Tab-separated table of C-alpha atoms in Angstrom:
chain	number	residue	atom	x	y	z
A	1	UNK	CA	-0.444	0.019	-0.133
A	2	UNK	CA	1.414	3.260	-0.910
A	3	UNK	CA	2.177	5.836	1.980
A	4	UNK	CA	1.494	8.648	0.621
A	5	UNK	CA	-2.031	9.307	2.291
A	6	UNK	CA	-0.432	8.211	5.636
A	7	UNK	CA	1.609	11.374	5.869
A	8	UNK	CA	-0.604	14.266	5.634
A	9	UNK	CA	-4.054	12.723	6.643
A	10	UNK	CA	-5.822	15.676	6.290
A	11	UNK	CA	-4.241	17.243	3.145
A	12	UNK	CA	-8.196	17.462	1.897
A	13	UNK	CA	-10.267	17.914	4.710
A	14	UNK	CA	-10.061	21.716	4.856
A	15	UNK	CA	-10.795	21.949	1.067
A	16	UNK	CA	-14.342	21.627	1.708
A	17	UNK	CA	-14.705	25.112	3.468
A	18	UNK	CA	-13.436	26.971	0.057
A	19	UNK	CA	-16.167	27.935	-1.728
A	20	UNK	CA	-17.231	31.381	-0.827
A	21	UNK	CA	-15.799	30.918	2.988
A	22	UNK	CA	-14.437	34.455	3.846
A	23	UNK	CA	-10.792	32.874	5.388
A	24	UNK	CA	-9.769	30.816	2.971
A	25	UNK	CA	-6.479	31.440	2.635
A	26	UNK	CA	-4.926	28.713	5.450
A	27	UNK	CA	-6.075	25.789	2.940
A	28	UNK	CA	-4.182	26.473	0.257
A	29	UNK	CA	-1.214	26.121	1.480
A	30	UNK	CA	-2.258	22.341	2.848
A	31	UNK	CA	-3.420	21.315	0.221
A	32	UNK	CA	-1.143	19.033	-2.078
A	33	UNK	CA	1.433	18.361	0.952
A	34	UNK	CA	1.804	14.470	0.285
A	35	UNK	CA	5.137	12.937	0.910
A	36	UNK	CA	6.871	16.266	2.177
A	37	UNK	CA	7.843	14.894	5.004
A	38	UNK	CA	9.613	12.149	4.267
A	39	UNK	CA	11.116	13.472	0.727
A	40	UNK	CA	14.538	13.603	-0.935
A	41	UNK	CA	15.804	17.382	-0.251
A	42	UNK	CA	16.985	17.822	-3.781
A	43	UNK	CA	16.348	21.591	-4.445
A	44	UNK	CA	14.329	22.043	-6.729
A	45	UNK	CA	15.462	25.314	-8.868
A	46	UNK	CA	13.597	28.761	-8.007
A	47	UNK	CA	11.353	28.780	-10.299
A	48	UNK	CA	9.687	26.223	-12.697
A	49	UNK	CA	8.883	26.160	-16.501
A	50	UNK	CA	5.266	26.338	-16.323
A	51	UNK	CA	3.335	25.581	-19.979
A	52	UNK	CA	-0.813	25.716	-20.510
A	53	UNK	CA	-1.999	24.249	-23.658
A	54	UNK	CA	-5.225	24.465	-25.011
A	55	UNK	CA	-5.841	21.517	-26.605
A	56	UNK	CA	-9.901	21.469	-26.042
A	57	UNK	CA	-10.992	21.438	-29.551
A	58	UNK	CA	-13.601	23.879	-29.135
A	59	UNK	CA	-12.485	27.165	-27.583
A	60	UNK	CA	-9.765	29.435	-29.012
A	61	UNK	CA	-6.566	30.760	-27.139
A	62	UNK	CA	-8.133	33.853	-26.387
A	63	UNK	CA	-11.088	32.332	-24.480
A	64	UNK	CA	-8.901	30.725	-21.567
A	65	UNK	CA	-7.964	32.571	-18.961
A	66	UNK	CA	-5.329	31.273	-16.219
A	67	UNK	CA	-5.146	31.691	-12.581
A	68	UNK	CA	-2.476	30.676	-10.122
A	69	UNK	CA	-3.437	31.590	-6.695
A	70	UNK	CA	-2.015	29.998	-2.968
A	71	UNK	CA	0.201	30.260	-0.100
A	72	UNK	CA	3.714	31.116	0.520
A	73	UNK	CA	4.918	31.383	3.930
A	74	UNK	CA	1.361	31.180	6.137
A	75	UNK	CA	0.634	34.565	3.196
A	76	UNK	CA	-2.165	35.038	0.579
A	77	UNK	CA	-0.496	34.840	-2.971
A	78	UNK	CA	-1.111	35.350	-6.873
A	79	UNK	CA	1.035	34.631	-9.394
A	80	UNK	CA	1.420	37.796	-12.035
A	81	UNK	CA	1.586	37.303	-15.789
A	82	UNK	CA	5.730	37.897	-15.174
A	83	UNK	CA	6.212	34.956	-13.199
A	84	UNK	CA	6.446	36.730	-10.214
A	85	UNK	CA	4.963	36.602	-6.280
A	86	UNK	CA	2.413	39.434	-5.078
A	87	UNK	CA	0.379	39.480	-1.981
A	88	UNK	CA	-3.333	39.206	-2.446
A	89	UNK	CA	-4.396	43.353	-1.355
A	90	UNK	CA	-7.839	44.611	-0.934
A	91	UNK	CA	-6.867	47.628	-3.583
A	92	UNK	CA	-7.193	44.354	-5.831
A	93	UNK	CA	-10.591	44.782	-5.544
A	94	UNK	CA	-11.974	46.197	-8.463
A	95	UNK	CA	-15.321	48.895	-9.259
A	96	UNK	CA	-17.108	45.922	-9.280
A	97	UNK	CA	-15.871	44.196	-6.025
A	98	UNK	CA	-13.847	41.164	-7.548
A	99	UNK	CA	-10.355	41.184	-8.668
A	100	UNK	CA	-8.814	40.097	-11.720
A	101	UNK	CA	-6.114	38.511	-11.426
A	102	UNK	CA	-6.190	36.020	-15.258
A	103	UNK	CA	-3.887	35.449	-16.710
A	104	UNK	CA	-4.236	35.797	-20.550
A	105	UNK	CA	-2.636	32.722	-22.484
A	106	UNK	CA	-2.512	34.611	-25.586
A	107	UNK	CA	-0.862	36.850	-24.295
A	108	UNK	CA	1.938	34.931	-23.683
A	109	UNK	CA	2.493	33.882	-27.177
A	110	UNK	CA	0.473	31.063	-26.361
A	111	UNK	CA	1.798	29.281	-22.638
A	112	UNK	CA	4.269	29.817	-21.388
A	113	UNK	CA	4.615	31.075	-17.565
A	114	UNK	CA	6.962	30.758	-14.789
A	115	UNK	CA	6.108	29.422	-11.526
A	116	UNK	CA	7.552	29.896	-7.879
A	117	UNK	CA	7.843	28.770	-5.168
A	118	UNK	CA	4.015	27.973	-3.400
A	119	UNK	CA	1.570	26.369	-2.359
A	120	UNK	CA	-1.887	26.846	-4.221
A	121	UNK	CA	-3.988	25.856	-7.065
A	122	UNK	CA	-4.466	26.434	-11.047
A	123	UNK	CA	-7.217	27.777	-12.486
A	124	UNK	CA	-8.438	28.164	-15.854
A	125	UNK	CA	-12.058	28.975	-16.844
A	126	UNK	CA	-12.852	29.473	-20.539
A	127	UNK	CA	-15.284	31.938	-22.206
A	128	UNK	CA	-15.716	34.588	-19.191
A	129	UNK	CA	-13.429	35.917	-16.563
A	130	UNK	CA	-13.816	34.206	-12.829
A	131	UNK	CA	-14.490	36.436	-10.285
A	132	UNK	CA	-12.097	36.021	-6.844
A	133	UNK	CA	-12.682	39.035	-4.582
A	134	UNK	CA	-10.418	39.886	-1.550
A	135	UNK	CA	-11.897	39.729	2.341
A	136	UNK	CA	-10.033	40.252	4.974
A	137	UNK	CA	-10.067	37.136	7.946
A	138	UNK	CA	-10.969	36.310	11.357
A	139	UNK	CA	-7.402	37.747	11.902
A	140	UNK	CA	-7.491	40.689	9.749
A	141	UNK	CA	-5.078	39.797	6.868
A	142	UNK	CA	-6.155	40.037	3.786
A	143	UNK	CA	-7.760	36.234	2.002
A	144	UNK	CA	-9.009	34.853	-1.117
A	145	UNK	CA	-12.491	33.987	-1.791
A	146	UNK	CA	-12.152	30.984	-3.640
A	147	UNK	CA	-14.943	29.886	-7.066
A	148	UNK	CA	-17.295	27.365	-5.565
A	149	UNK	CA	-18.860	25.891	-8.757
A	150	UNK	CA	-20.909	23.445	-6.969
A	151	UNK	CA	-23.015	26.534	-5.103
A	152	UNK	CA	-25.403	27.765	-7.223
A	153	UNK	CA	-25.163	31.592	-6.150
A	154	UNK	CA	-22.056	31.507	-6.451
A	155	UNK	CA	-20.551	34.436	-8.651
A	156	UNK	CA	-18.288	31.799	-10.824
A	157	UNK	CA	-21.209	29.065	-11.111
A	158	UNK	CA	-22.548	30.243	-14.320
A	159	UNK	CA	-18.082	30.263	-15.431
A	160	UNK	CA	-17.140	27.092	-17.165
A	161	UNK	CA	-13.695	26.442	-14.857
A	162	UNK	CA	-11.756	23.763	-13.644
A	163	UNK	CA	-8.879	24.073	-11.143
A	164	UNK	CA	-5.391	21.578	-10.296
A	165	UNK	CA	-3.016	21.692	-7.507
A	166	UNK	CA	0.486	21.232	-6.012
A	167	UNK	CA	3.062	22.289	-3.923
A	168	UNK	CA	6.344	23.421	-5.537
A	169	UNK	CA	9.046	24.715	-2.846
A	170	UNK	CA	13.029	23.790	-2.315
A	171	UNK	CA	11.867	19.712	-1.867
A	172	UNK	CA	10.162	19.888	-5.324
A	173	UNK	CA	7.018	19.119	-6.824
A	174	UNK	CA	3.797	17.111	-5.708
A	175	UNK	CA	1.009	18.511	-7.883
A	176	UNK	CA	-2.518	16.707	-8.788
A	177	UNK	CA	-6.047	16.808	-10.951
A	178	UNK	CA	-9.262	17.597	-8.967
A	179	UNK	CA	-12.476	16.352	-9.176
A	180	UNK	CA	-12.911	16.401	-5.146
A	181	UNK	CA	-15.598	19.466	-5.406
A	182	UNK	CA	-16.660	18.840	-9.189
A	183	UNK	CA	-15.913	18.140	-12.826
A	184	UNK	CA	-16.013	20.251	-15.693
A	185	UNK	CA	-12.896	20.887	-17.969
A	186	UNK	CA	-10.753	17.721	-18.614
A	187	UNK	CA	-7.197	18.751	-17.428
A	188	UNK	CA	-4.399	16.529	-17.363
A	189	UNK	CA	-0.668	17.267	-15.962
A	190	UNK	CA	2.531	16.228	-17.492
A	191	UNK	CA	5.492	16.643	-14.646
A	192	UNK	CA	8.860	16.290	-15.901
A	193	UNK	CA	12.550	15.728	-13.746
A	194	UNK	CA	13.666	12.952	-12.701
A	195	UNK	CA	10.993	11.239	-14.445
A	196	UNK	CA	9.253	12.037	-16.659
A	197	UNK	CA	4.935	11.220	-15.694
A	198	UNK	CA	1.758	12.116	-17.040
A	199	UNK	CA	-1.407	11.670	-14.949
A	200	UNK	CA	-5.170	13.010	-15.620
A	201	UNK	CA	-5.707	12.144	-19.101
A	202	UNK	CA	-9.041	11.086	-20.519
A	203	UNK	CA	-9.959	8.814	-22.965
A	204	UNK	CA	-11.414	9.807	-25.711
A	205	UNK	CA	-15.421	11.091	-25.297
A	206	UNK	CA	-14.791	10.587	-21.880
A	207	UNK	CA	-15.668	14.385	-20.539
A	208	UNK	CA	-19.192	13.154	-21.916
A	209	UNK	CA	-18.970	9.567	-20.435
A	210	UNK	CA	-18.664	10.795	-16.744
A	211	UNK	CA	-22.121	13.152	-17.008
A	212	UNK	CA	-24.012	9.981	-18.983
A	213	UNK	CA	-23.155	7.628	-16.649
A	214	UNK	CA	-24.395	9.890	-13.782
A	215	UNK	CA	-28.213	11.134	-15.668
A	216	UNK	CA	-28.649	7.450	-15.608
A	217	UNK	CA	-28.488	7.073	-11.698
A	218	UNK	CA	-32.288	9.041	-10.253
A	219	UNK	CA	-29.464	9.966	-6.967
A	220	UNK	CA	-26.716	11.068	-9.469
A	221	UNK	CA	-28.553	13.000	-12.288
A	222	UNK	CA	-29.288	16.380	-10.750
A	223	UNK	CA	-25.436	16.387	-9.952
A	224	UNK	CA	-24.531	17.217	-13.568
A	225	UNK	CA	-25.403	21.137	-13.860
A	226	UNK	CA	-26.291	21.203	-17.628
A	227	UNK	CA	-22.976	20.241	-19.944
A	228	UNK	CA	-21.001	22.457	-17.708
A	229	UNK	CA	-20.091	21.038	-14.630
A	230	UNK	CA	-21.071	17.728	-12.183
A	231	UNK	CA	-20.993	18.584	-8.834
A	232	UNK	CA	-19.332	15.847	-6.190
A	233	UNK	CA	-22.479	14.238	-3.978
A	234	UNK	CA	-21.648	15.130	-0.633
A	235	UNK	CA	-21.702	19.273	-2.284
A	236	UNK	CA	-24.826	17.702	-3.727
A	237	UNK	CA	-25.769	16.584	-0.438
A	238	UNK	CA	-25.050	20.156	1.502
A	239	UNK	CA	-27.222	21.722	-1.600
A	240	UNK	CA	-30.670	19.297	-1.093
A	241	UNK	CA	-29.911	17.833	-4.747
A	242	UNK	CA	-28.613	14.844	-3.482
A	243	UNK	CA	-30.281	12.054	-0.772
A	244	UNK	CA	-29.254	12.583	3.266
A	245	UNK	CA	-29.625	8.856	3.787
A	246	UNK	CA	-27.677	7.234	0.336
A	247	UNK	CA	-25.363	5.346	1.564
A	248	UNK	CA	-27.354	4.160	5.102
A	249	UNK	CA	-28.759	0.238	4.370
A	250	UNK	CA	-24.624	-0.335	3.365
A	251	UNK	CA	-23.748	1.739	6.491
A	252	UNK	CA	-25.729	-0.745	8.483
A	253	UNK	CA	-24.357	-3.417	6.658
A	254	UNK	CA	-21.291	-2.542	7.493
A	255	UNK	CA	-21.930	-2.763	11.077
A	256	UNK	CA	-23.505	-5.608	10.790
A	257	UNK	CA	-21.221	-7.322	8.674
A	258	UNK	CA	-18.375	-6.403	11.576
A	259	UNK	CA	-20.251	-7.218	14.752
A	260	UNK	CA	-19.855	-10.924	13.502
A	261	UNK	CA	-15.917	-10.812	12.823
A	262	UNK	CA	-13.221	-8.842	12.743
A	263	UNK	CA	-11.914	-6.785	10.247
A	264	UNK	CA	-7.890	-5.916	9.709
A	265	UNK	CA	-6.807	-2.552	8.799
A	266	UNK	CA	-3.160	-2.736	7.330
A	267	UNK	CA	-0.995	0.705	6.956
A	268	UNK	CA	2.076	2.186	7.748
A	269	UNK	CA	2.091	2.133	11.370
A	270	UNK	CA	0.956	-1.504	11.266
A	271	UNK	CA	-2.014	-3.828	11.263
A	272	UNK	CA	-5.183	-3.068	12.933
A	273	UNK	CA	-8.399	-5.252	14.020
A	274	UNK	CA	-10.867	-3.768	14.354
A	275	UNK	CA	-14.844	-4.982	15.637
A	276	UNK	CA	-18.406	-3.771	16.360
A	277	UNK	CA	-18.599	-3.404	20.608
A	278	UNK	CA	-21.034	-1.086	21.446
A	279	UNK	CA	-22.222	0.602	18.763
A	280	UNK	CA	-18.283	1.869	17.548
A	281	UNK	CA	-16.435	0.076	15.626
A	282	UNK	CA	-13.247	-0.210	17.709
A	283	UNK	CA	-9.648	-1.418	16.177
A	284	UNK	CA	-6.760	-2.001	18.088
A	285	UNK	CA	-3.032	-2.447	17.069
A	286	UNK	CA	-0.635	-0.460	17.313
A	287	UNK	CA	-3.074	1.751	19.132
A	288	UNK	CA	-6.721	1.088	20.344
A	289	UNK	CA	-8.211	4.029	17.882
A	290	UNK	CA	-12.029	4.138	17.228
A	291	UNK	CA	-15.388	4.944	15.326
A	292	UNK	CA	-19.291	6.127	15.375
A	293	UNK	CA	-21.038	4.713	12.688
A	294	UNK	CA	-20.589	7.404	9.043
A	295	UNK	CA	-23.533	9.446	8.135
A	296	UNK	CA	-23.392	9.399	4.159
A	297	UNK	CA	-22.196	13.129	3.949
A	298	UNK	CA	-19.541	11.913	7.116
A	299	UNK	CA	-18.198	9.467	4.036
A	300	UNK	CA	-18.416	10.845	0.624
A	301	UNK	CA	-16.404	14.218	3.021
A	302	UNK	CA	-14.335	11.261	3.991
A	303	UNK	CA	-15.174	13.854	7.444
A	304	UNK	CA	-17.499	13.386	10.536
A	305	UNK	CA	-16.958	10.248	12.192
A	306	UNK	CA	-14.293	9.848	9.525
A	307	UNK	CA	-12.187	12.648	10.538
A	308	UNK	CA	-8.518	11.722	9.888
A	309	UNK	CA	-5.835	13.443	12.017
A	310	UNK	CA	-1.813	13.342	11.221
A	311	UNK	CA	-1.837	12.043	14.159
A	312	UNK	CA	-0.042	8.436	12.498
A	313	UNK	CA	-3.156	5.845	13.655
A	314	UNK	CA	-6.254	7.284	13.851
A	315	UNK	CA	-5.960	9.218	10.573
A	316	UNK	CA	-4.819	6.408	8.250
A	317	UNK	CA	-7.321	3.920	9.924
A	318	UNK	CA	-9.870	7.042	8.804
A	319	UNK	CA	-8.462	7.625	5.447
A	320	UNK	CA	-8.288	3.428	4.608
A	321	UNK	CA	-12.337	3.581	5.404
A	322	UNK	CA	-13.300	6.525	4.378
A	323	UNK	CA	-11.835	4.344	1.235
A	324	UNK	CA	-13.321	1.338	1.717
A	325	UNK	CA	-16.765	3.336	2.075
A	326	UNK	CA	-17.281	5.334	-0.911
A	327	UNK	CA	-15.100	2.124	-3.320
A	328	UNK	CA	-18.096	-1.096	-1.267
A	329	UNK	CA	-15.137	-3.084	-0.548
A	330	UNK	CA	-15.604	-2.998	2.997
A	331	UNK	CA	-18.126	-5.479	3.177
A	332	UNK	CA	-16.374	-8.191	0.425
A	333	UNK	CA	-13.144	-7.639	1.566
A	334	UNK	CA	-12.477	-8.158	5.450
A	335	UNK	CA	-9.046	-6.925	4.897
A	336	UNK	CA	-8.437	-3.675	3.874
A	337	UNK	CA	-7.045	-1.268	2.109
A	338	UNK	CA	-7.985	-3.886	-1.172
A	339	UNK	CA	-6.086	-2.601	-3.961
A	340	UNK	CA	-8.259	-4.572	-6.855
A	341	UNK	CA	-10.096	-2.109	-8.952
A	342	UNK	CA	-11.981	-4.010	-10.173
A	343	UNK	CA	-13.578	-5.407	-6.955
A	344	UNK	CA	-14.403	-1.237	-6.433
A	345	UNK	CA	-17.501	0.271	-7.157
A	346	UNK	CA	-19.339	-3.208	-7.333
A	347	UNK	CA	-22.289	-2.347	-5.255
A	348	UNK	CA	-25.881	-0.803	-5.699
A	349	UNK	CA	-25.336	1.761	-3.919
A	350	UNK	CA	-22.016	3.852	-4.519
A	351	UNK	CA	-19.984	6.606	-5.035
A	352	UNK	CA	-20.967	5.961	-8.848
A	353	UNK	CA	-19.864	9.903	-8.544
A	354	UNK	CA	-15.696	8.067	-8.034
A	355	UNK	CA	-16.292	5.510	-10.167
A	356	UNK	CA	-17.288	7.619	-13.475
A	357	UNK	CA	-14.272	9.537	-13.103
A	358	UNK	CA	-11.807	6.414	-12.337
A	359	UNK	CA	-13.646	4.830	-15.830
A	360	UNK	CA	-13.612	8.031	-17.606
A	361	UNK	CA	-9.619	8.272	-16.655
A	362	UNK	CA	-6.974	6.575	-19.303
A	363	UNK	CA	-4.801	5.269	-15.768
A	364	UNK	CA	-7.630	4.504	-14.353
A	365	UNK	CA	-6.545	7.125	-11.635
A	366	UNK	CA	-8.630	9.926	-10.458
A	367	UNK	CA	-9.936	12.641	-7.369
A	368	UNK	CA	-13.282	11.564	-6.659
A	369	UNK	CA	-13.504	11.504	-3.028
A	370	UNK	CA	-10.493	12.730	-0.693
A	371	UNK	CA	-8.878	9.452	-0.168
A	372	UNK	CA	-8.555	8.308	-3.366
A	373	UNK	CA	-4.826	8.162	-3.109
A	374	UNK	CA	-4.928	5.292	-0.487
A	375	UNK	CA	-3.788	1.993	-2.446
A	376	UNK	CA	-2.326	4.328	-4.922
A	377	UNK	CA	-5.528	5.986	-7.308
A	378	UNK	CA	-5.081	9.106	-7.130
A	379	UNK	CA	-4.337	10.964	-10.415
A	380	UNK	CA	-1.394	12.463	-8.416
A	381	UNK	CA	3.147	13.128	-9.619
A	382	UNK	CA	5.625	13.946	-7.620
A	383	UNK	CA	9.042	14.801	-8.646
A	384	UNK	CA	11.881	16.131	-6.008
A	385	UNK	CA	13.917	17.580	-9.396
A	386	UNK	CA	11.553	18.905	-11.127
A	387	UNK	CA	12.567	20.265	-15.032
A	388	UNK	CA	8.990	21.206	-16.282
A	389	UNK	CA	5.503	21.227	-15.770
A	390	UNK	CA	2.900	20.646	-18.771
A	391	UNK	CA	-0.995	21.792	-17.673
A	392	UNK	CA	-3.291	20.692	-20.559
A	393	UNK	CA	-7.213	21.270	-21.485
A	394	UNK	CA	-7.520	17.802	-23.037
A	395	UNK	CA	-10.250	17.152	-25.474
A	396	UNK	CA	-13.706	18.006	-25.049
């Protein structure tokens, strides 16, 4: 089992509040810290060449807008078209109340940009610009409100957009495409350096396949927003578009199964053995950890009773349970994590959203839920000696 998710098991938890949250600042700093704890300390060069390629086949370069926003040393920053970092400021808001941090794709002759050290996101919008707003956080510091494509009242809801996440620092580049919140624009990452790696590439007609697959599942069909995006079911639940008790029968089945037998979860810290006792799933092993029966929302967000602190014990077990619930493998296999993708999403009550986005990718890897990196099924790559990164808007 890959150890990635066990180093910073809370990597996604802070992201769920980004959309519309006034104090989004600290969240971006934790976007992609996988593997930073014990990486080779080979120093990466200062600025990394970033190439953004428009291969949509639908939009001209002039219709593509790029935004690079994030955190550096606790400050909210953005990258300017010339590759320098600038702190966000309330004065950046224009007469309409929003910033214009867009980097036109056509302005640089197509795609050449320079990426300084920071943790953040690369947003792309098509046909219209995004409306980022600088606000004051609880500590009195300037902070960005991020787009929330799953919130109908968000000013960016009508805009076709998506993002990739990264941390670039002296340890290297750590990056991924993400569908944890929503899926809209098909993106792929090519990271060169010590290796030449690509992730996130969709199969031919993969985007249309995701939309079509979810329209066929009654509970998931309301998550499809025209031809603009598909909202992740957790956000759909919060918006009243998805049943709050959807996974309850499967959760009950898991609790019933492990009242009468043991569940083993193998992590880097060792093997934990669990059984339902007094309504709690209690594990013995390197440490005793326990979990109350989760709700559908807990499963979809990998949070609540499945919250995964970065403690080396509860966190890793919670991550494996979160993956097992979303992939519907907990009843069929008493040894977790399950590692055969042919066994994932086989039950009627499953995370059909995650199933669809994985089916759409060329390598079967995607970030369909928070701990999709369990057993290495996430669209994530890293390099401790990077020489360049290419983000491609792939064919629709």
